[in-house]
Amino acid sequence: MGAMYYETLGQMKRMLGQLDKWLTTAAAHAQKKSFDPNVFLGLRLAPDQFPFVRQVQSACDTAKLAAARLAGKEAPSHPDTEQTLDELHSRIALVIAYLDGFRANDFDGAATRVISQPRWEGKVMSGGDYFLQHALPNFFFHLTHAYAILRHNGVDLGKRDYLGPLPLRAP
Amino acid sequence: MGAMYYETLGQMKRMLGQLDKWLTTAAAHAQKKSFDPNVFLGLRLAPDQFPFVRQVQSACDTAKLAAARLAGKEAPSHPDTEQTLDELHSRIALVIAYLDGFRANDFDGAATRVISQPRWEGKVMSGGDYFLQHALPNFFFHLTHAYAILRHNGVDLGKRDYLGPLPLRAP
């Protein structure tokens, strides 16, 4: 079952690559409309939701921590200090490079590994439950909110930009 | 590898159960503020994005079609005729019941099954690629947009409502 986590983390990595492209589209939109592109970092869909910058940071951290925890490794620390789209590009690149370092067999036995994190106050979940019920939905939550904040604010993105190129072939 | 699809579809089913609860929270919010709860169905985050009703329908269809296609079955047809939150509750219940009918071994061989759909104009993908690169990100795209539309319009939801109860236990 290690392959399940490896393949799904590979898809998260692919989606982070798309997120990186949305930043570029957002910057081009700002330039065209003559506003500071880094304004995007503070935008949010509701006053008590995370702003764009934290949606991006959270998507990055969810993928990074899922890979590390399921493989029993310590994740590199990426302090949430980004103030520009360029710095967010760098953050995403760091996480993609980190995910590139895993192989399918790093996740052998991950389903039954005991996972915890500070906010669970001493409680634990199995690796299988953690991945499917926590990491996977959280990753897409923050990724999609990043997309939705840009779309809501006029950036010209569509479903193809979300999904990226699909491996379609002749039958 | 059939278990991978079965388990991830099980998580989609769990998230559809959460979506059902968000509808109830939205209806209570409308009642408290004295507006027609079915107004939510037409709300959207951008004028050229799907409205709430179609985000819900699309989340339902993505999960339903993924299960059917990967198992080589024909999915039941659910015409997109919902005009009320009550009708959306029913739509979600139909899909959850449909997903309940699958077993892990329905998805044996799904990774290499040849998948197509009309909009791909004759091209195909493997079941593995289709699930990870198309169905999974699309499901969470529409699910999260449904959540975000409600949050943006004042419905009191939080991350716990999104994730649902987590299987935390003592170590």
mmCIF file of C-alpha atoms in Angstrom:
data_model
loop_
_atom_site.group_PDB
_atom_site.id
_atom_site.type_symbol
_atom_site.label_atom_id
_atom_site.label_comp_id
_atom_site.label_asym_id
_atom_site.label_seq_id
_atom_site.Cartn_x
_atom_site.Cartn_y
_atom_site.Cartn_z
ATOM 1 C CA MET A 1 0.000 0.000 0.000
ATOM 2 C CA GLY A 2 3.025 2.327 0.058
ATOM 3 C CA ALA A 3 2.257 3.043 -3.584
ATOM 4 C CA MET A 4 -1.100 4.612 -2.688
ATOM 5 C CA TYR A 5 0.553 7.343 -0.641
ATOM 6 C CA TYR A 6 3.374 7.789 -3.107
ATOM 7 C CA GLU A 7 0.999 8.208 -6.042
ATOM 8 C CA THR A 8 -1.372 10.540 -4.253
ATOM 9 C CA LEU A 9 1.537 12.651 -2.979
ATOM 10 C CA GLY A 10 2.736 12.727 -6.588
ATOM 11 C CA GLN A 11 -0.619 14.235 -7.545
ATOM 12 C CA MET A 12 -0.293 16.814 -4.749
ATOM 13 C CA LYS A 13 3.130 17.682 -6.170
ATOM 14 C CA ARG A 14 1.560 18.109 -9.604
ATOM 15 C CA MET A 15 -1.105 20.412 -8.143
ATOM 16 C CA LEU A 16 1.572 22.510 -6.399
ATOM 17 C CA GLY A 17 3.132 22.944 -9.832
ATOM 18 C CA GLN A 18 -0.204 24.318 -11.044
ATOM 19 C CA LEU A 19 -0.462 26.617 -8.009
ATOM 20 C CA ASP A 20 2.924 28.013 -8.991
ATOM 21 C CA LYS A 21 1.508 28.893 -12.425
ATOM 22 C CA TRP A 22 -1.527 30.621 -10.889
ATOM 23 C CA LEU A 23 0.870 32.975 -9.086
ATOM 24 C CA THR A 24 2.382 33.918 -12.431
ATOM 25 C CA THR A 25 -1.075 34.513 -13.920
ATOM 26 C CA ALA A 26 -2.008 36.636 -10.899
ATOM 27 C CA ALA A 27 1.144 38.760 -11.279
ATOM 28 C CA ALA A 28 0.398 39.323 -14.973
ATOM 29 C CA HIS A 29 -3.156 40.369 -14.087
ATOM 30 C CA ALA A 30 -1.839 42.866 -11.522
ATOM 31 C CA GLN A 31 0.605 44.292 -14.020
ATOM 32 C CA LYS A 32 -2.123 44.692 -16.640
ATOM 33 C CA LYS A 33 -4.388 46.442 -14.124
ATOM 34 C CA SER A 34 -1.492 48.464 -12.648
ATOM 35 C CA PHE A 35 -1.726 47.333 -9.041
ATOM 36 C CA ASP A 36 0.876 45.838 -6.712
ATOM 37 C CA PRO A 37 0.809 42.044 -7.313
ATOM 38 C CA ASN A 38 1.655 41.403 -3.673
ATOM 39 C CA VAL A 39 -1.785 42.757 -2.714
ATOM 40 C CA PHE A 40 -3.012 39.239 -3.512
ATOM 41 C CA LEU A 41 -1.245 37.836 -0.435
ATOM 42 C CA GLY A 42 -3.674 39.580 1.925
ATOM 43 C CA LEU A 43 -6.928 38.843 0.098
ATOM 44 C CA ARG A 44 -9.500 36.477 1.597
ATOM 45 C CA LEU A 45 -13.013 35.233 0.860
ATOM 46 C CA ALA A 46 -14.322 35.919 4.366
ATOM 47 C CA PRO A 47 -12.877 38.087 7.152
ATOM 48 C CA ASP A 48 -12.428 35.047 9.400
ATOM 49 C CA GLN A 49 -10.750 32.859 6.772
ATOM 50 C CA PHE A 50 -7.021 32.662 6.047
ATOM 51 C CA PRO A 51 -5.688 35.151 3.476
ATOM 52 C CA PHE A 52 -4.164 33.965 0.220
ATOM 53 C CA VAL A 53 -0.597 33.801 1.567
ATOM 54 C CA ARG A 54 -1.630 31.439 4.339
ATOM 55 C CA GLN A 55 -3.697 29.280 1.997
ATOM 56 C CA VAL A 56 -0.564 28.779 -0.105
ATOM 57 C CA GLN A 57 1.618 28.137 2.952
ATOM 58 C CA SER A 58 -0.935 25.662 4.318
ATOM 59 C CA ALA A 59 -1.200 23.744 1.044
ATOM 60 C CA CYS A 60 2.619 23.510 0.978
ATOM 61 C CA ASP A 61 2.868 22.409 4.597
ATOM 62 C CA THR A 62 0.078 19.846 4.338
ATOM 63 C CA ALA A 63 1.832 18.053 1.468
ATOM 64 C CA LYS A 64 5.274 18.344 3.060
ATOM 65 C CA LEU A 65 4.159 17.123 6.485
ATOM 66 C CA ALA A 66 2.086 14.267 5.045
ATOM 67 C CA ALA A 67 5.114 12.926 3.175
ATOM 68 C CA ALA A 68 7.413 13.351 6.174
ATOM 69 C CA ARG A 69 5.060 11.850 8.760
ATOM 70 C CA LEU A 70 4.063 8.876 6.622
ATOM 71 C CA ALA A 71 7.723 8.119 5.910
ATOM 72 C CA GLY A 72 8.765 8.662 9.530
ATOM 73 C CA LYS A 73 11.095 11.519 8.633
ATOM 74 C CA GLU A 74 11.516 15.022 9.990
ATOM 75 C CA ALA A 75 10.227 17.670 7.597
ATOM 76 C CA PRO A 76 12.355 20.741 6.871
ATOM 77 C CA SER A 77 11.082 23.894 8.578
ATOM 78 C CA HIS A 78 9.716 26.629 6.319
ATOM 79 C CA PRO A 79 8.857 29.672 8.461
ATOM 80 C CA ASP A 80 5.779 31.533 7.230
ATOM 81 C CA THR A 81 7.558 34.769 6.386
ATOM 82 C CA GLU A 82 6.630 35.241 2.717
ATOM 83 C CA GLN A 83 5.580 38.764 1.757
ATOM 84 C CA THR A 84 5.709 38.577 -2.031
ATOM 85 C CA LEU A 85 4.538 36.317 -4.842
ATOM 86 C CA ASP A 86 8.210 35.682 -5.645
ATOM 87 C CA GLU A 87 8.772 34.361 -2.138
ATOM 88 C CA LEU A 88 5.725 32.110 -2.542
ATOM 89 C CA HIS A 89 7.202 30.760 -5.785
ATOM 90 C CA SER A 90 10.318 29.843 -3.788
ATOM 91 C CA ARG A 91 8.294 28.199 -1.013
ATOM 92 C CA ILE A 92 6.441 26.034 -3.523
ATOM 93 C CA ALA A 93 9.693 25.095 -5.263
ATOM 94 C CA LEU A 94 11.199 23.972 -1.940
ATOM 95 C CA VAL A 95 8.243 21.682 -1.240
ATOM 96 C CA ILE A 96 8.207 20.217 -4.740
ATOM 97 C CA ALA A 97 11.944 19.490 -4.435
ATOM 98 C CA TYR A 98 11.366 17.899 -1.025
ATOM 99 C CA LEU A 99 8.588 15.667 -2.381
ATOM 100 C CA ASP A 100 10.848 14.707 -5.305
ATOM 101 C CA GLY A 101 13.163 13.036 -2.808
ATOM 102 C CA PHE A 102 10.689 10.305 -1.824
ATOM 103 C CA ARG A 103 10.319 6.869 -3.370
ATOM 104 C CA ALA A 104 7.309 4.528 -3.174
ATOM 105 C CA ASN A 105 9.002 2.230 -0.661
ATOM 106 C CA ASP A 106 9.502 5.135 1.761
ATOM 107 C CA PHE A 107 5.800 4.652 2.500
ATOM 108 C CA ASP A 108 5.783 0.905 3.107
ATOM 109 C CA GLY A 109 4.011 0.395 6.415
ATOM 110 C CA ALA A 110 2.709 3.984 6.412
ATOM 111 C CA ALA A 111 -0.928 2.867 6.810
ATOM 112 C CA THR A 112 -0.309 1.551 10.326
ATOM 113 C CA ARG A 113 2.277 4.125 11.432
ATOM 114 C CA VAL A 114 1.176 6.101 14.511
ATOM 115 C CA ILE A 115 0.797 9.788 13.638
ATOM 116 C CA SER A 116 0.402 12.704 16.011
ATOM 117 C CA GLN A 117 0.760 16.458 15.942
ATOM 118 C CA PRO A 118 0.802 19.099 18.692
ATOM 119 C CA ARG A 119 -2.746 20.306 18.123
ATOM 120 C CA TRP A 120 -4.153 16.804 18.776
ATOM 121 C CA GLU A 121 -3.159 17.141 22.456
ATOM 122 C CA GLY A 122 -1.548 13.747 22.815
ATOM 123 C CA LYS A 123 -4.038 11.801 20.710
ATOM 124 C CA VAL A 124 -3.022 9.876 17.618
ATOM 125 C CA MET A 125 -4.319 8.510 14.316
ATOM 126 C CA SER A 126 -3.095 5.708 12.104
ATOM 127 C CA GLY A 127 -1.157 6.812 9.051
ATOM 128 C CA GLY A 128 -3.971 5.553 6.832
ATOM 129 C CA ASP A 129 -6.635 7.581 8.622
ATOM 130 C CA TYR A 130 -4.376 10.633 8.860
ATOM 131 C CA PHE A 131 -3.664 10.642 5.165
ATOM 132 C CA LEU A 132 -7.219 10.130 3.885
ATOM 133 C CA GLN A 133 -9.227 11.995 6.502
ATOM 134 C CA HIS A 134 -6.846 14.830 7.349
ATOM 135 C CA ALA A 135 -3.987 15.463 4.932
ATOM 136 C CA LEU A 136 -5.821 14.819 1.649
ATOM 137 C CA PRO A 137 -8.921 16.980 2.329
ATOM 138 C CA ASN A 138 -6.832 19.713 3.977
ATOM 139 C CA PHE A 139 -4.444 19.890 1.061
ATOM 140 C CA PHE A 140 -7.237 20.391 -1.459
ATOM 141 C CA PHE A 141 -9.060 22.764 0.896
ATOM 142 C CA HIS A 142 -6.162 25.218 0.964
ATOM 143 C CA LEU A 143 -5.190 24.698 -2.670
ATOM 144 C CA THR A 144 -8.744 25.347 -3.869
ATOM 145 C CA HIS A 145 -9.151 28.356 -1.600
ATOM 146 C CA ALA A 146 -5.990 29.843 -3.114
ATOM 147 C CA TYR A 147 -7.503 29.306 -6.566
ATOM 148 C CA ALA A 148 -10.908 30.668 -5.522
ATOM 149 C CA ILE A 149 -9.421 33.834 -3.987
ATOM 150 C CA LEU A 150 -7.655 34.599 -7.280
ATOM 151 C CA ARG A 151 -10.751 33.836 -9.365
ATOM 152 C CA HIS A 152 -12.942 35.940 -7.078
ATOM 153 C CA ASN A 153 -10.553 38.829 -7.603
ATOM 154 C CA GLY A 154 -10.559 38.741 -11.368
ATOM 155 C CA VAL A 155 -7.605 36.539 -12.248
ATOM 156 C CA ASP A 156 -8.346 34.701 -15.482
ATOM 157 C CA LEU A 157 -8.013 31.046 -14.485
ATOM 158 C CA GLY A 158 -10.089 28.073 -15.592
ATOM 159 C CA LYS A 159 -10.453 24.379 -14.925
ATOM 160 C CA ARG A 160 -7.550 23.568 -17.258
ATOM 161 C CA ASP A 161 -5.280 25.779 -15.187
ATOM 162 C CA TYR A 162 -6.491 23.971 -12.102
ATOM 163 C CA LEU A 163 -6.004 20.430 -13.377
ATOM 164 C CA GLY A 164 -2.972 21.006 -15.568
ATOM 165 C CA PRO A 165 -2.229 18.896 -18.646
ATOM 166 C CA LEU A 166 -4.021 15.530 -18.611
ATOM 167 C CA PRO A 167 -2.348 12.333 -19.901
ATOM 168 C CA LEU A 168 -4.960 11.761 -22.615
ATOM 169 C CA ARG A 169 -3.960 9.426 -25.440
ATOM 170 C CA ALA A 170 -5.451 7.763 -28.508
ATOM 171 C CA PRO A 171 -7.402 4.602 -27.553
ATOM 172 C CA MET B 1 -4.439 -1.644 -5.684
ATOM 173 C CA GLY B 2 -8.259 -1.854 -5.727
ATOM 174 C CA ALA B 3 -8.157 -0.841 -2.062
ATOM 175 C CA MET B 4 -6.640 2.542 -2.938
ATOM 176 C CA TYR B 5 -9.677 3.544 -4.982
ATOM 177 C CA TYR B 6 -12.104 2.027 -2.535
ATOM 178 C CA GLU B 7 -10.577 3.864 0.424
ATOM 179 C CA THR B 8 -10.312 7.200 -1.353
ATOM 180 C CA LEU B 9 -13.890 6.905 -2.619
ATOM 181 C CA GLY B 10 -14.839 6.151 0.990
ATOM 182 C CA GLN B 11 -13.288 9.480 1.963
ATOM 183 C CA MET B 12 -15.230 11.232 -0.810
ATOM 184 C CA LYS B 13 -18.380 9.654 0.596
ATOM 185 C CA ARG B 14 -17.466 10.981 4.043
ATOM 186 C CA MET B 15 -16.961 14.474 2.602
ATOM 187 C CA LEU B 16 -20.361 14.316 0.862
ATOM 188 C CA GLY B 17 -21.827 13.602 4.287
ATOM 189 C CA GLN B 18 -20.190 16.815 5.523
ATOM 190 C CA LEU B 19 -21.503 18.743 2.508
ATOM 191 C CA ASP B 20 -24.977 17.585 3.470
ATOM 192 C CA LYS B 21 -24.486 19.143 6.917
ATOM 193 C CA TRP B 22 -23.313 22.443 5.414
ATOM 194 C CA LEU B 23 -26.674 22.677 3.607
ATOM 195 C CA THR B 24 -28.436 22.374 6.962
ATOM 196 C CA THR B 25 -26.206 25.084 8.464
ATOM 197 C CA ALA B 26 -26.892 27.311 5.457
ATOM 198 C CA ALA B 27 -30.661 26.849 5.842
ATOM 199 C CA ALA B 28 -30.461 27.748 9.546
ATOM 200 C CA HIS B 29 -28.452 30.872 8.667
ATOM 201 C CA ALA B 30 -31.083 31.918 6.117
ATOM 202 C CA GLN B 31 -33.865 31.390 8.630
ATOM 203 C CA LYS B 32 -32.046 33.453 11.238
ATOM 204 C CA LYS B 33 -31.493 36.275 8.757
ATOM 205 C CA SER B 34 -35.002 35.907 7.285
ATOM 206 C CA PHE B 35 -34.099 35.229 3.663
ATOM 207 C CA ASP B 36 -35.100 32.407 1.328
ATOM 208 C CA PRO B 37 -32.565 29.582 1.907
ATOM 209 C CA ASN B 38 -32.791 28.571 -1.747
ATOM 210 C CA VAL B 39 -31.095 31.843 -2.682
ATOM 211 C CA PHE B 40 -27.846 29.994 -1.921
ATOM 212 C CA LEU B 41 -28.277 27.805 -5.001
ATOM 213 C CA GLY B 42 -27.589 30.714 -7.354
ATOM 214 C CA LEU B 43 -24.629 32.282 -5.514
ATOM 215 C CA ARG B 44 -21.136 32.176 -7.002
ATOM 216 C CA LEU B 45 -17.659 33.529 -6.284
ATOM 217 C CA ALA B 46 -17.144 34.928 -9.789
ATOM 218 C CA PRO B 47 -19.650 35.637 -12.555
ATOM 219 C CA ASP B 48 -18.018 33.049 -14.820
ATOM 220 C CA GLN B 49 -17.840 30.284 -12.215
ATOM 221 C CA PHE B 50 -20.531 27.707 -11.486
ATOM 222 C CA PRO B 51 -23.161 28.695 -8.922
ATOM 223 C CA PHE B 52 -23.537 26.786 -5.667
ATOM 224 C CA VAL B 53 -26.119 24.331 -7.030
ATOM 225 C CA ARG B 54 -23.808 23.244 -9.809
ATOM 226 C CA GLN B 55 -20.823 22.937 -7.475
ATOM 227 C CA VAL B 56 -22.863 20.485 -5.391
ATOM 228 C CA GLN B 57 -24.096 18.607 -8.460
ATOM 229 C CA SER B 58 -20.558 18.414 -9.834
ATOM 230 C CA ALA B 59 -19.098 17.103 -6.568
ATOM 231 C CA CYS B 60 -21.822 14.438 -6.520
ATOM 232 C CA ASP B 61 -21.295 13.467 -10.150
ATOM 233 C CA THR B 62 -17.520 13.352 -9.888
ATOM 234 C CA ALA B 63 -17.651 10.827 -7.042
ATOM 235 C CA LYS B 64 -20.452 8.810 -8.650
ATOM 236 C CA LEU B 65 -18.801 8.636 -12.064
ATOM 237 C CA ALA B 66 -15.376 7.814 -10.637
ATOM 238 C CA ALA B 67 -16.780 4.814 -8.788
ATOM 239 C CA ALA B 68 -18.806 3.649 -11.786
ATOM 240 C CA ARG B 69 -16.043 4.075 -14.376
ATOM 241 C CA LEU B 70 -13.344 2.450 -12.262
ATOM 242 C CA ALA B 71 -15.613 -0.521 -11.554
ATOM 243 C CA GLY B 72 -16.757 -0.786 -15.187
ATOM 244 C CA LYS B 73 -20.390 -0.129 -14.286
ATOM 245 C CA GLU B 74 -22.993 2.256 -15.624
ATOM 246 C CA ALA B 75 -23.745 5.083 -13.195
ATOM 247 C CA PRO B 76 -27.364 6.013 -12.467
ATOM 248 C CA SER B 77 -28.460 9.252 -14.141
ATOM 249 C CA HIS B 78 -29.231 12.198 -11.873
ATOM 250 C CA PRO B 79 -30.578 15.070 -13.993
ATOM 251 C CA ASP B 80 -29.469 18.489 -12.742
ATOM 252 C CA THR B 81 -32.927 19.768 -11.871
ATOM 253 C CA GLU B 82 -32.522 20.706 -8.190
ATOM 254 C CA GLN B 83 -34.040 24.049 -7.215
ATOM 255 C CA THR B 84 -34.004 23.800 -3.426
ATOM 256 C CA LEU B 85 -31.638 22.837 -0.621
ATOM 257 C CA ASP B 86 -34.011 19.944 0.158
ATOM 258 C CA GLU B 87 -33.568 18.602 -3.350
ATOM 259 C CA LEU B 88 -29.784 18.888 -2.959
ATOM 260 C CA HIS B 89 -30.010 16.879 0.271
ATOM 261 C CA SER B 90 -31.767 14.166 -1.747
ATOM 262 C CA ARG B 91 -29.177 14.270 -4.522
ATOM 263 C CA ILE B 92 -26.355 13.817 -2.018
ATOM 264 C CA ALA B 93 -28.195 10.957 -0.296
ATOM 265 C CA LEU B 94 -28.607 9.155 -3.636
ATOM 266 C CA VAL B 95 -24.885 9.353 -4.339
ATOM 267 C CA ILE B 96 -23.877 8.251 -0.849
ATOM 268 C CA ALA B 97 -26.227 5.257 -1.167
ATOM 269 C CA TYR B 98 -24.759 4.452 -4.581
ATOM 270 C CA LEU B 99 -21.189 4.574 -3.233
ATOM 271 C CA ASP B 100 -22.270 2.357 -0.330
ATOM 272 C CA GLY B 101 -22.944 -0.412 -2.839
ATOM 273 C CA PHE B 102 -19.273 -0.844 -3.830
ATOM 274 C CA ARG B 103 -16.745 -3.213 -2.300
ATOM 275 C CA ALA B 104 -12.939 -3.007 -2.498
ATOM 276 C CA ASN B 105 -12.710 -5.842 -5.027
ATOM 277 C CA ASP B 106 -14.997 -3.947 -7.433
ATOM 278 C CA PHE B 107 -11.885 -1.890 -8.163
ATOM 279 C CA ASP B 108 -9.419 -4.715 -8.795
ATOM 280 C CA GLY B 109 -7.762 -3.906 -12.109
ATOM 281 C CA ALA B 110 -9.125 -0.350 -12.072
ATOM 282 C CA ALA B 111 -5.647 1.193 -12.459
ATOM 283 C CA THR B 112 -5.251 -0.186 -15.978
ATOM 284 C CA ARG B 113 -8.891 0.085 -17.086
ATOM 285 C CA VAL B 114 -9.365 2.298 -20.146
ATOM 286 C CA ILE B 115 -11.483 5.334 -19.253
ATOM 287 C CA SER B 116 -13.116 7.799 -21.616
ATOM 288 C CA GLN B 117 -15.837 10.419 -21.536
ATOM 289 C CA PRO B 118 -17.573 12.395 -24.290
ATOM 290 C CA ARG B 119 -15.680 15.646 -23.701
ATOM 291 C CA TRP B 120 -12.334 13.918 -24.362
ATOM 292 C CA GLU B 121 -13.342 13.536 -28.030
ATOM 293 C CA GLY B 122 -12.330 9.905 -28.415
ATOM 294 C CA LYS B 123 -9.177 10.054 -26.315
ATOM 295 C CA VAL B 124 -8.679 7.922 -23.221
ATOM 296 C CA MET B 125 -6.785 7.710 -19.922
ATOM 297 C CA SER B 126 -5.872 4.782 -17.735
ATOM 298 C CA GLY B 127 -8.059 4.328 -14.665
ATOM 299 C CA GLY B 128 -5.111 5.214 -12.452
ATOM 300 C CA ASP B 129 -4.423 8.497 -14.234
ATOM 301 C CA TYR B 130 -8.121 9.329 -14.464
ATOM 302 C CA PHE B 131 -8.663 8.848 -10.751
ATOM 303 C CA LEU B 132 -5.632 10.776 -9.472
ATOM 304 C CA GLN B 133 -5.339 13.506 -12.086
ATOM 305 C CA HIS B 134 -8.995 14.105 -12.918
ATOM 306 C CA ALA B 135 -11.577 12.689 -10.500
ATOM 307 C CA LEU B 136 -9.766 13.383 -7.217
ATOM 308 C CA PRO B 137 -8.829 17.043 -7.874
ATOM 309 C CA ASN B 138 -12.200 17.760 -9.513
ATOM 310 C CA PHE B 139 -14.120 16.316 -6.591
ATOM 311 C CA PHE B 140 -12.321 18.514 -4.079
ATOM 312 C CA PHE B 141 -12.505 21.504 -6.415
ATOM 313 C CA HIS B 142 -16.299 21.472 -6.468
ATOM 314 C CA LEU B 143 -16.694 20.410 -2.838
ATOM 315 C CA THR B 144 -14.421 23.235 -1.632
ATOM 316 C CA HIS B 145 -16.089 25.779 -3.886
ATOM 317 C CA ALA B 146 -19.446 24.835 -2.359
ATOM 318 C CA TYR B 147 -17.952 25.381 1.096
ATOM 319 C CA ALA B 148 -16.266 28.648 0.068
ATOM 320 C CA ILE B 149 -19.462 30.088 -1.449
ATOM 321 C CA LEU B 150 -21.296 29.492 1.834
ATOM 322 C CA ARG B 151 -18.444 30.940 3.935
ATOM 323 C CA HIS B 152 -18.161 33.963 1.659
ATOM 324 C CA ASN B 153 -21.877 34.579 2.186
ATOM 325 C CA GLY B 154 -21.789 34.510 5.946
ATOM 326 C CA VAL B 155 -22.594 30.891 6.811
ATOM 327 C CA ASP B 156 -20.811 29.966 10.040
ATOM 328 C CA LEU B 157 -18.672 26.996 9.018
ATOM 329 C CA GLY B 158 -15.157 26.089 10.117
ATOM 330 C CA LYS B 159 -12.467 23.545 9.425
ATOM 331 C CA ARG B 160 -14.132 21.014 11.746
ATOM 332 C CA ASP B 161 -17.306 21.209 9.679
ATOM 333 C CA TYR B 162 -15.205 20.662 6.599
ATOM 334 C CA LEU B 163 -13.243 17.651 7.841
ATOM 335 C CA GLY B 164 -15.915 16.082 10.028
ATOM 336 C CA PRO B 165 -15.083 13.983 13.086
ATOM 337 C CA LEU B 166 -11.532 12.603 13.037
ATOM 338 C CA PRO B 167 -10.704 9.103 14.296
ATOM 339 C CA LEU B 168 -8.345 10.350 17.028
ATOM 340 C CA ARG B 169 -7.562 7.926 19.838
ATOM 341 C CA ALA B 170 -5.339 7.629 22.875
ATOM 342 C CA PRO B 171 -1.800 6.509 21.935
#
